[in-house]
Structures are given as C-alpha cells and as structure tokens.
Coordinates of C-alpha atoms and ligand atoms in Angstrom, one line a residue:
M1 CA -10.5 -2.4 -21.9
A2 CA -10.2 -3.6 -18.5
E3 CA -8.3 -1.2 -16.0
N4 CA -5.8 -1.7 -13.1
I5 CA -7.0 -1.3 -9.4
I6 CA -4.2 1.0 -8.0
L7 CA -3.9 1.4 -4.1
E8 CA -1.9 4.5 -2.9
D9 CA -1.0 4.8 0.8
L10 CA -4.1 2.7 1.6
T11 CA -4.8 2.9 5.3
V12 CA -7.6 1.3 7.3
S13 CA -8.4 1.6 11.0
F14 CA -11.2 0.6 13.4
G15 CA -9.9 3.1 15.9
N16 CA -7.1 1.2 17.6
G17 CA -4.2 0.6 15.2
N18 CA -4.2 0.1 11.4
V19 CA -5.3 -3.3 10.1
V20 CA -4.5 -2.0 6.5
N21 CA -1.3 0.0 6.8
H22 CA -0.3 2.2 4.5
I23 CA -0.4 0.0 1.4
S24 CA 0.6 1.1 -2.1
T25 CA 0.2 -1.4 -4.7
V26 CA -1.3 -2.3 -8.0
F27 CA -3.6 -5.0 -8.9
Q28 CA -3.2 -5.8 -12.6
S29 CA -6.2 -6.2 -15.1
G30 CA -6.1 -9.5 -16.9
Y31 CA -4.7 -11.3 -13.9
I32 CA -5.7 -13.3 -11.2
T33 CA -3.7 -11.7 -7.9
G34 CA -3.6 -13.8 -4.9
L35 CA -3.8 -12.3 -1.2
L36 CA -2.0 -14.4 1.6
G37 CA -1.4 -14.2 5.0
E38 CA -2.5 -15.4 8.6
S39 CA -6.0 -15.0 9.8
G40 CA -6.3 -11.2 10.7
S41 CA -3.6 -10.1 8.5
G42 CA -6.0 -7.8 7.0
K43 CA -7.0 -9.6 3.8
S44 CA -10.9 -9.5 3.8
V45 CA -10.6 -5.7 5.3
L46 CA -8.3 -4.9 1.8
G47 CA -10.9 -6.5 -0.4
M48 CA -14.0 -4.9 1.2
S49 CA -12.2 -1.6 1.1
V50 CA -11.9 -1.9 -2.5
I51 CA -15.4 -2.6 -3.1
G52 CA -16.5 -0.1 -0.9
L53 CA -18.5 -2.7 1.7
L54 CA -16.8 -1.8 5.2
P55 CA -18.8 -1.2 7.7
S56 CA -19.2 2.7 8.7
N57 CA -16.8 2.8 11.6
A58 CA -14.0 2.0 9.4
K59 CA -11.8 4.9 8.8
Q60 CA -10.2 5.0 5.6
S61 CA -7.3 7.1 3.9
G62 CA -5.3 7.1 0.7
R63 CA -6.6 6.4 -2.7
I64 CA -8.2 3.3 -4.5
L65 CA -8.0 4.4 -8.4
F66 CA -9.8 2.5 -11.0
G67 CA -9.8 4.1 -14.0
N68 CA -9.9 7.9 -13.6
R69 CA -11.7 7.7 -10.2
N70 CA -10.7 7.2 -6.6
L71 CA -13.2 4.9 -5.2
L72 CA -12.7 6.2 -1.7
A73 CA -14.2 9.4 -2.6
L74 CA -17.3 8.3 -4.2
T75 CA -20.9 8.6 -3.0
Q76 CA -22.6 5.4 -1.9
K77 CA -24.8 6.1 -5.3
Q78 CA -21.6 6.1 -7.2
L79 CA -20.2 3.1 -5.8
R80 CA -23.5 1.1 -6.5
G81 CA -22.9 1.9 -10.0
I82 CA -19.6 -0.1 -9.9
R83 CA -20.0 -2.8 -7.1
G84 CA -21.4 -5.9 -8.7
K85 CA -21.4 -4.0 -12.3
R86 CA -17.9 -3.4 -12.8
I87 CA -16.2 -5.1 -9.6
G88 CA -18.0 -8.3 -8.5
L89 CA -18.0 -10.1 -5.2
I90 CA -17.8 -13.5 -4.2
P91 CA -18.3 -13.3 -0.5
Q92 CA -16.6 -15.0 2.3
N93 CA -19.4 -16.6 4.3
P94 CA -21.8 -18.2 2.0
A95 CA -24.4 -19.2 5.2
D96 CA -24.5 -15.4 5.8
S97 CA -24.9 -13.9 2.4
L98 CA -28.2 -15.8 1.4
N99 CA -31.4 -14.7 2.7
P100 CA -32.8 -17.8 4.6
A101 CA -36.3 -16.9 3.8
R102 CA -36.3 -16.5 0.2
R103 CA -35.9 -19.2 -2.4
I104 CA -32.7 -18.9 -4.5
G105 CA -34.5 -18.1 -7.8
P106 CA -35.7 -14.7 -6.9
Q107 CA -32.3 -13.9 -5.4
M108 CA -30.5 -15.2 -8.1
T109 CA -32.9 -13.1 -10.5
E110 CA -32.7 -10.0 -8.6
A111 CA -28.8 -10.0 -9.1
V112 CA -29.2 -10.5 -12.7
R113 CA -31.8 -7.9 -13.3
V114 CA -29.5 -5.2 -12.2
N115 CA -28.3 -5.2 -15.7
I116 CA -30.9 -7.1 -17.6
K117 CA -34.3 -5.8 -16.7
K118 CA -36.5 -8.1 -18.7
K119 CA -37.7 -11.0 -16.4
K120 CA -37.4 -13.7 -18.9
E121 CA -34.0 -12.9 -20.3
A122 CA -32.9 -12.3 -16.5
K123 CA -34.0 -15.7 -15.8
K124 CA -32.1 -17.4 -18.7
K125 CA -29.1 -15.7 -17.7
A126 CA -29.7 -16.9 -14.2
N127 CA -29.7 -20.5 -15.5
L128 CA -26.8 -20.1 -17.7
L129 CA -24.7 -18.6 -14.9
L130 CA -25.6 -21.9 -12.5
Q131 CA -24.8 -24.3 -15.3
T132 CA -21.3 -22.5 -15.5
F133 CA -21.2 -23.0 -12.0
G134 CA -21.6 -26.8 -12.6
F135 CA -25.5 -27.0 -12.0
L136 CA -26.5 -28.8 -15.0
D137 CA -30.3 -28.6 -14.1
S138 CA -30.6 -25.5 -12.3
A139 CA -34.5 -25.5 -11.9
P140 CA -34.5 -27.7 -8.6
I141 CA -31.8 -25.4 -7.0
L142 CA -33.9 -22.2 -8.0
R143 CA -36.7 -23.5 -5.7
N144 CA -34.6 -24.4 -3.2
Y145 CA -34.0 -22.4 0.0
S146 CA -30.6 -21.7 1.1
F147 CA -30.7 -24.1 4.2
Q148 CA -31.6 -26.9 1.6
L149 CA -28.2 -26.4 0.1
S150 CA -24.7 -27.9 1.0
G151 CA -22.0 -25.7 1.8
G152 CA -20.5 -26.3 -1.6
M153 CA -23.8 -25.6 -3.2
K154 CA -24.1 -22.5 -1.4
Q155 CA -20.6 -21.2 -2.6
R156 CA -21.3 -21.9 -6.1
V157 CA -24.7 -20.3 -6.1
L158 CA -22.9 -17.2 -4.6
S159 CA -19.9 -17.2 -7.0
A160 CA -22.7 -17.2 -10.0
M161 CA -24.2 -14.1 -7.9
G162 CA -21.0 -12.3 -8.2
L163 CA -20.8 -12.6 -11.9
A164 CA -24.3 -11.7 -12.5
C165 CA -23.6 -8.7 -14.1
D166 CA -20.8 -9.5 -15.8
P167 CA -18.1 -7.5 -13.9
E168 CA -14.7 -7.1 -15.3
W169 CA -13.1 -7.5 -11.9
V170 CA -14.2 -10.2 -9.5
I171 CA -13.1 -10.4 -5.8
A172 CA -13.2 -13.7 -4.1
D173 CA -13.0 -14.0 -0.3
E174 CA -12.0 -17.4 0.7
P175 CA -13.5 -19.1 -2.3
T176 CA -12.8 -22.5 -1.3
K177 CA -13.1 -22.1 2.6
G178 CA -14.8 -25.1 4.1
L179 CA -15.1 -27.2 0.9
D180 CA -13.8 -30.9 0.3
A181 CA -10.7 -31.5 -1.7
A182 CA -12.8 -32.1 -4.8
L183 CA -14.8 -29.1 -4.6
R184 CA -11.8 -27.1 -4.0
G185 CA -10.5 -28.2 -7.0
Q186 CA -13.7 -27.4 -8.9
V187 CA -13.7 -24.1 -7.6
C188 CA -10.2 -23.7 -8.5
S189 CA -10.9 -24.8 -12.2
L190 CA -13.8 -22.4 -12.5
L191 CA -12.0 -19.3 -11.5
N192 CA -9.4 -20.4 -14.0
E193 CA -11.6 -20.7 -16.7
I194 CA -13.8 -17.7 -15.9
S195 CA -10.6 -15.6 -16.0
R196 CA -9.2 -17.0 -19.0
K197 CA -12.5 -17.6 -21.3
K198 CA -14.2 -14.3 -20.1
G199 CA -10.8 -12.3 -19.6
K200 CA -11.6 -11.1 -16.0
S201 CA -9.5 -9.8 -13.5
M202 CA -9.5 -11.2 -10.2
L203 CA -8.4 -10.7 -6.7
I204 CA -8.5 -13.9 -4.7
I205 CA -8.1 -13.9 -0.9
T206 CA -7.1 -17.3 0.6
H207 CA -5.4 -19.6 3.1
D208 CA -5.5 -22.2 0.4
L209 CA -2.2 -22.5 -1.3
M210 CA -3.5 -25.2 -3.6
L211 CA -5.8 -22.5 -5.0
A212 CA -2.9 -19.9 -5.2
E213 CA -0.5 -21.9 -6.9
K214 CA -3.1 -23.2 -9.4
S215 CA -5.1 -20.0 -10.1
C216 CA -2.9 -17.1 -9.4
Q217 CA -0.4 -15.4 -11.4
W218 CA 0.8 -13.0 -9.0
L219 CA 1.0 -13.5 -5.2
M220 CA 1.0 -10.8 -2.2
V221 CA 1.8 -11.6 1.5
L222 CA 0.1 -9.6 4.2
Y223 CA 1.2 -9.5 7.6
Q224 CA -0.4 -6.7 10.2
G225 CA -2.0 -5.0 7.3
R226 CA 1.4 -4.6 5.1
I227 CA 2.6 -6.5 2.2
M228 CA 5.6 -8.4 3.2
E229 CA 6.3 -9.5 -0.3
E230 CA 5.0 -9.9 -3.9
G231 CA 6.0 -11.6 -6.8
N232 CA 5.1 -14.1 -9.4
T233 CA 3.2 -17.3 -7.9
E234 CA 6.0 -19.5 -8.7
E235 CA 8.7 -17.3 -7.0
V236 CA 6.6 -16.4 -3.9
L237 CA 5.9 -20.2 -3.3
H238 CA 9.1 -21.9 -4.3
H239 CA 11.7 -18.9 -3.6
P240 CA 10.2 -17.1 -0.5
L241 CA 12.5 -14.1 -0.1
H242 CA 10.6 -12.7 3.1
P243 CA 11.0 -14.7 6.7
Y244 CA 7.3 -14.5 7.2
T245 CA 6.4 -16.0 4.0
E246 CA 9.0 -18.8 4.8
G247 CA 7.3 -19.3 7.8
L248 CA 3.8 -19.5 6.4
L249 CA 4.8 -21.7 3.7
S250 CA 6.5 -24.2 6.1
A251 CA 3.1 -24.0 8.4
Q252 CA 1.5 -25.9 5.8
P253 CA 0.5 -29.6 6.5
S254 CA 2.7 -30.7 3.4
H255 CA 5.4 -29.1 4.8
G256 CA 5.2 -30.6 8.4
M257 CA 3.3 -27.7 10.1
H258 CA 6.2 -25.9 11.5
S259 CA 4.4 -23.0 13.4
I260 CA 5.7 -19.7 13.0
P261 CA 6.9 -18.7 16.8
Y262 CA 4.5 -16.1 18.6
A263 CA 6.0 -13.3 20.0
A264 CA 6.2 -13.2 24.0
S265 CA 5.3 -9.4 23.9
K266 CA 3.9 -7.4 21.0
K267 CA 6.2 -4.9 19.4
G268 CA 5.5 -1.4 20.9
G269 CA 5.8 2.1 19.0
N270 CA 6.0 2.5 15.3
S271 CA 9.7 2.1 14.5
G272 CA 11.0 -1.3 13.2
C273 CA 9.5 -4.2 11.1
E274 CA 6.2 -5.7 12.1
F275 CA 7.7 -9.1 11.9
S276 CA 10.7 -8.6 13.9
D277 CA 9.3 -9.9 17.0
R278 CA 8.7 -13.3 15.7
C279 CA 11.4 -13.3 12.9
P280 CA 14.2 -15.9 13.2
K281 CA 16.5 -13.6 11.0
A282 CA 15.9 -10.3 13.1
S283 CA 18.8 -8.1 14.3
K284 CA 18.9 -4.7 15.9
I285 CA 18.1 -3.0 12.9
C286 CA 14.9 -5.0 12.3
C287 CA 13.7 -3.7 15.5
E288 CA 14.8 -0.1 15.1
A289 CA 13.8 0.9 11.4
D290 CA 10.9 0.4 9.2
P291 CA 12.3 -1.9 6.3
P292 CA 12.3 -0.4 2.9
V293 CA 10.6 -2.0 -0.2
I294 CA 13.1 -3.6 -2.0
V295 CA 12.6 -4.3 -5.7
L296 CA 14.5 -7.2 -7.3
N297 CA 14.5 -8.0 -10.8
G298 CA 12.6 -5.0 -11.5
H299 CA 9.5 -6.8 -10.1
R300 CA 9.8 -8.6 -7.3
K301 CA 9.2 -6.5 -4.1
V302 CA 10.3 -7.7 -0.5
R303 CA 9.7 -5.3 2.6
C304 CA 12.8 -6.8 4.8
H305 CA 16.0 -5.4 5.5
Y306 CA 17.5 -8.6 4.3
A307 CA 16.0 -9.0 1.2
A308 CA 19.2 -7.9 -1.0
G309 CA 21.8 -9.5 1.4
S310 CA 22.9 -7.5 4.5
P311 CA 21.4 -4.1 5.3
A312 CA 23.0 -1.1 4.3
S313 CA 23.8 0.3 7.8
E314 CA 25.6 -2.9 8.8
Ligands
LIG401 N1 -15.8 -4.4 11.8 C1 -14.4 -4.5 12.4 N2 -14.4 -3.8 13.4 C2 -13.5 -3.9 14.3 N3 -12.5 -4.5 13.7 C3 -12.2 -5.3 12.7 C4 -13.5 -5.3 11.8 N4 -13.5 -6.2 10.8 C5 -12.0 -6.5 10.9 N5 -11.4 -6.2 11.9 C6 -10.0 -6.4 12.5 O1 -9.3 -6.2 11.5 C7 -8.2 -7.1 11.5 C8 -8.0 -7.7 10.0 O2 -9.3 -8.7 9.8 P1 -9.6 -9.3 8.3 O3 -10.8 -9.9 8.1 O4 -9.3 -8.4 7.2 O5 -8.5 -10.3 8.5 P2 -8.1 -11.5 7.4 O6 -7.0 -11.8 7.0 O7 -9.3 -11.6 6.4 O8 -8.3 -12.8 8.2 P3 -9.2 -14.4 7.9 O9 -8.1 -15.1 7.1 O10 -9.4 -14.9 9.2 O11 -10.3 -14.0 7.2 C9 -8.6 -8.4 12.6 O12 -7.9 -7.8 13.7 C10 -9.9 -7.8 12.9 O13 -10.4 -8.1 14.1
LIG402 NI1 -10.7 -12.7 5.9

C-alpha cells in the first residue's frame, strides 16, 4: 500500500533565515497535492528536501516520515534506494537535466535499468514510457540529442524518465513551465492519467493555476517557507481564506493581474505573521503574534488571526 509523506516541523536554511520554516503537514497518498506560492516562497526547496536532493550547504531539521523511516536520517546510499524507485522526480529545468553530450536513448535506458536489468526489456520499457508521454514513434527521439528537441519534448522525456522505475510517489516541479497552452493541457491530462490509472501519489509544484485546478485534489499555499492555507482545490481556489491566497489569485491574468503590494521594509524579528507587512487586513496583533493554525470544518487549515472571524484577543 502506498504511504503518506509526513512532514514534522521541517525547517531548511542556507545560512541566513529559514526558507522552509517549521512546516508540519501530510501529503496524502493516492492524491495529487499542489504546492502554490510566489517565486522564492520555498516550493522547490521543500520538494527537493523530500527527495533528498538539496545541496550540501542546506541545513535541515525536523522529520520527513515515509513509511516507518525518517528520510532526513537516511544515508545517501539508503536514499538512493528510495529516490527514483519509490519517489520519482520530474525536475524543474528540462534543459539542465539532460546530458547534452549523450543521445536520449542511453539516458532513458539507464534510468529504466535501475530496476530492469535486462537490456532488451529495459529498451522495451523505455519505448512504452515514451509512448505514454505522447511520442507515438519513440525511435527517432531516442536517437536525438537534447538540443534537437523542443522544450515541450524535453519536458515529456524527463517526465517519462521520472517514472522509469514505477515509483509510487512522483514529485513534479513546474511540469508545465515554458510550455504553450496546448502542451500545458497535454501535460495536465497526462499527470491526471498517471495518477488515476497507475494509482500514483503526486506532489506538483506550480505557478500554473490551470494545472492546479485540473490536476490537484488538495492545495497548499506557501509564503516565505510557511504554509498559509491548505484545503480542497475547489475551496482554496474559489473560496480562499488567507489574504495572501486572495492576493495570489487576483494577481492572475484572468483576474485582472492586481499585484500584491510589496512591503516598504521587511518585517524584522520573529514575531507576527510573515505576511503582515503586505497584508491589506493586518492589524496590531498580526504584527506582534505568530498566527495559530486554525482548522475549519475538520480539514481546512489557515494560518491567519482572522481565519475564524476576529482574533481571540480583540
Ligand atoms: N542552493 C541554495 N543556496 C542558497 N539559497 C537557496 C538555494 N536554493 C534556494 N535558495 C533560496 O531559497 C528560497 C526558496 O527558493 P525556491 O527555489 O524553493 O523557491 P520557489 O518557491 O520554488 O520559487 P520558483 O517558483 O521561482 O521556483 C529562495 O530565496 C532561494 O534564493
Ligand atoms: Ni521552484
């Protein structure tokens, strides 16, 4: 049975300030969870932390539980037994993730052969995977170098590689970035199909609200390394409860692109809500006290003093 990924007080820093700041949450198996948030909010760092791919200067604390193991306590060797095999990655930069000096074929077969040793079978599997990702005739693709492929093709090749070992979990970092509308639609349907037909659990990191709406069942909204709000996709996108989520949604082209105001100065110290200096609703308490996580209807979580009406102390 697929297992949940549970974050307990996960914190990541590169020296100055936490880019993932004391996050505790659960990524539910069997579902597609979306991570939303502005650029720099910590989405990729969170995803790479789960798959054990942060650079060595990253300081991590807390726990990432997967089954009966804490991924943060594993050795690199133990992590290699999980990465790709149980948790696959569809990386953010297709251009940087393929070796430009090698043809696609051997790179693809290598990814598959981690699990399938026989060369002939591995080739068959590579072909099948590429077909799943829309390459009806995979032979010419396998002979190509990455520079001969368009951005969308590279993204699809990497998506196929991410699934090479049939992992039960897939982390996809901006899988639709840089794609035109038609390809974005295609990637969206593919991810849905993989999750539904193959029963895969996924974490999708994205700015693409169309992808979030069409693919994710659950959404988490990140701001400065904290989860400000989480809930069912429909609830979060159509009835946001955190002022930051409201700002993020109204900044979309379809909503007239009203930008969230930038703070004149960064909030100093550790007290108060991270968003208070940009929040149109902020009052004294927001600048002074860390907001509690308020749970609504038994499942929806919001980190805002005003999530359930007025704060207790007012
Ligand atoms: N290797 C690193 N060394 C130092 N700082 C880093 C490193 N990687 C990320 N950061 C910092 O961590 C913060 C979060 O970065 P992250 O890439 O997770 O953002 P993101 O939400 O994924 O943004 P985007 O939507 O642009 O991909 C940023 O301030 C970034 O500068
Ligand atoms: Ni990112």
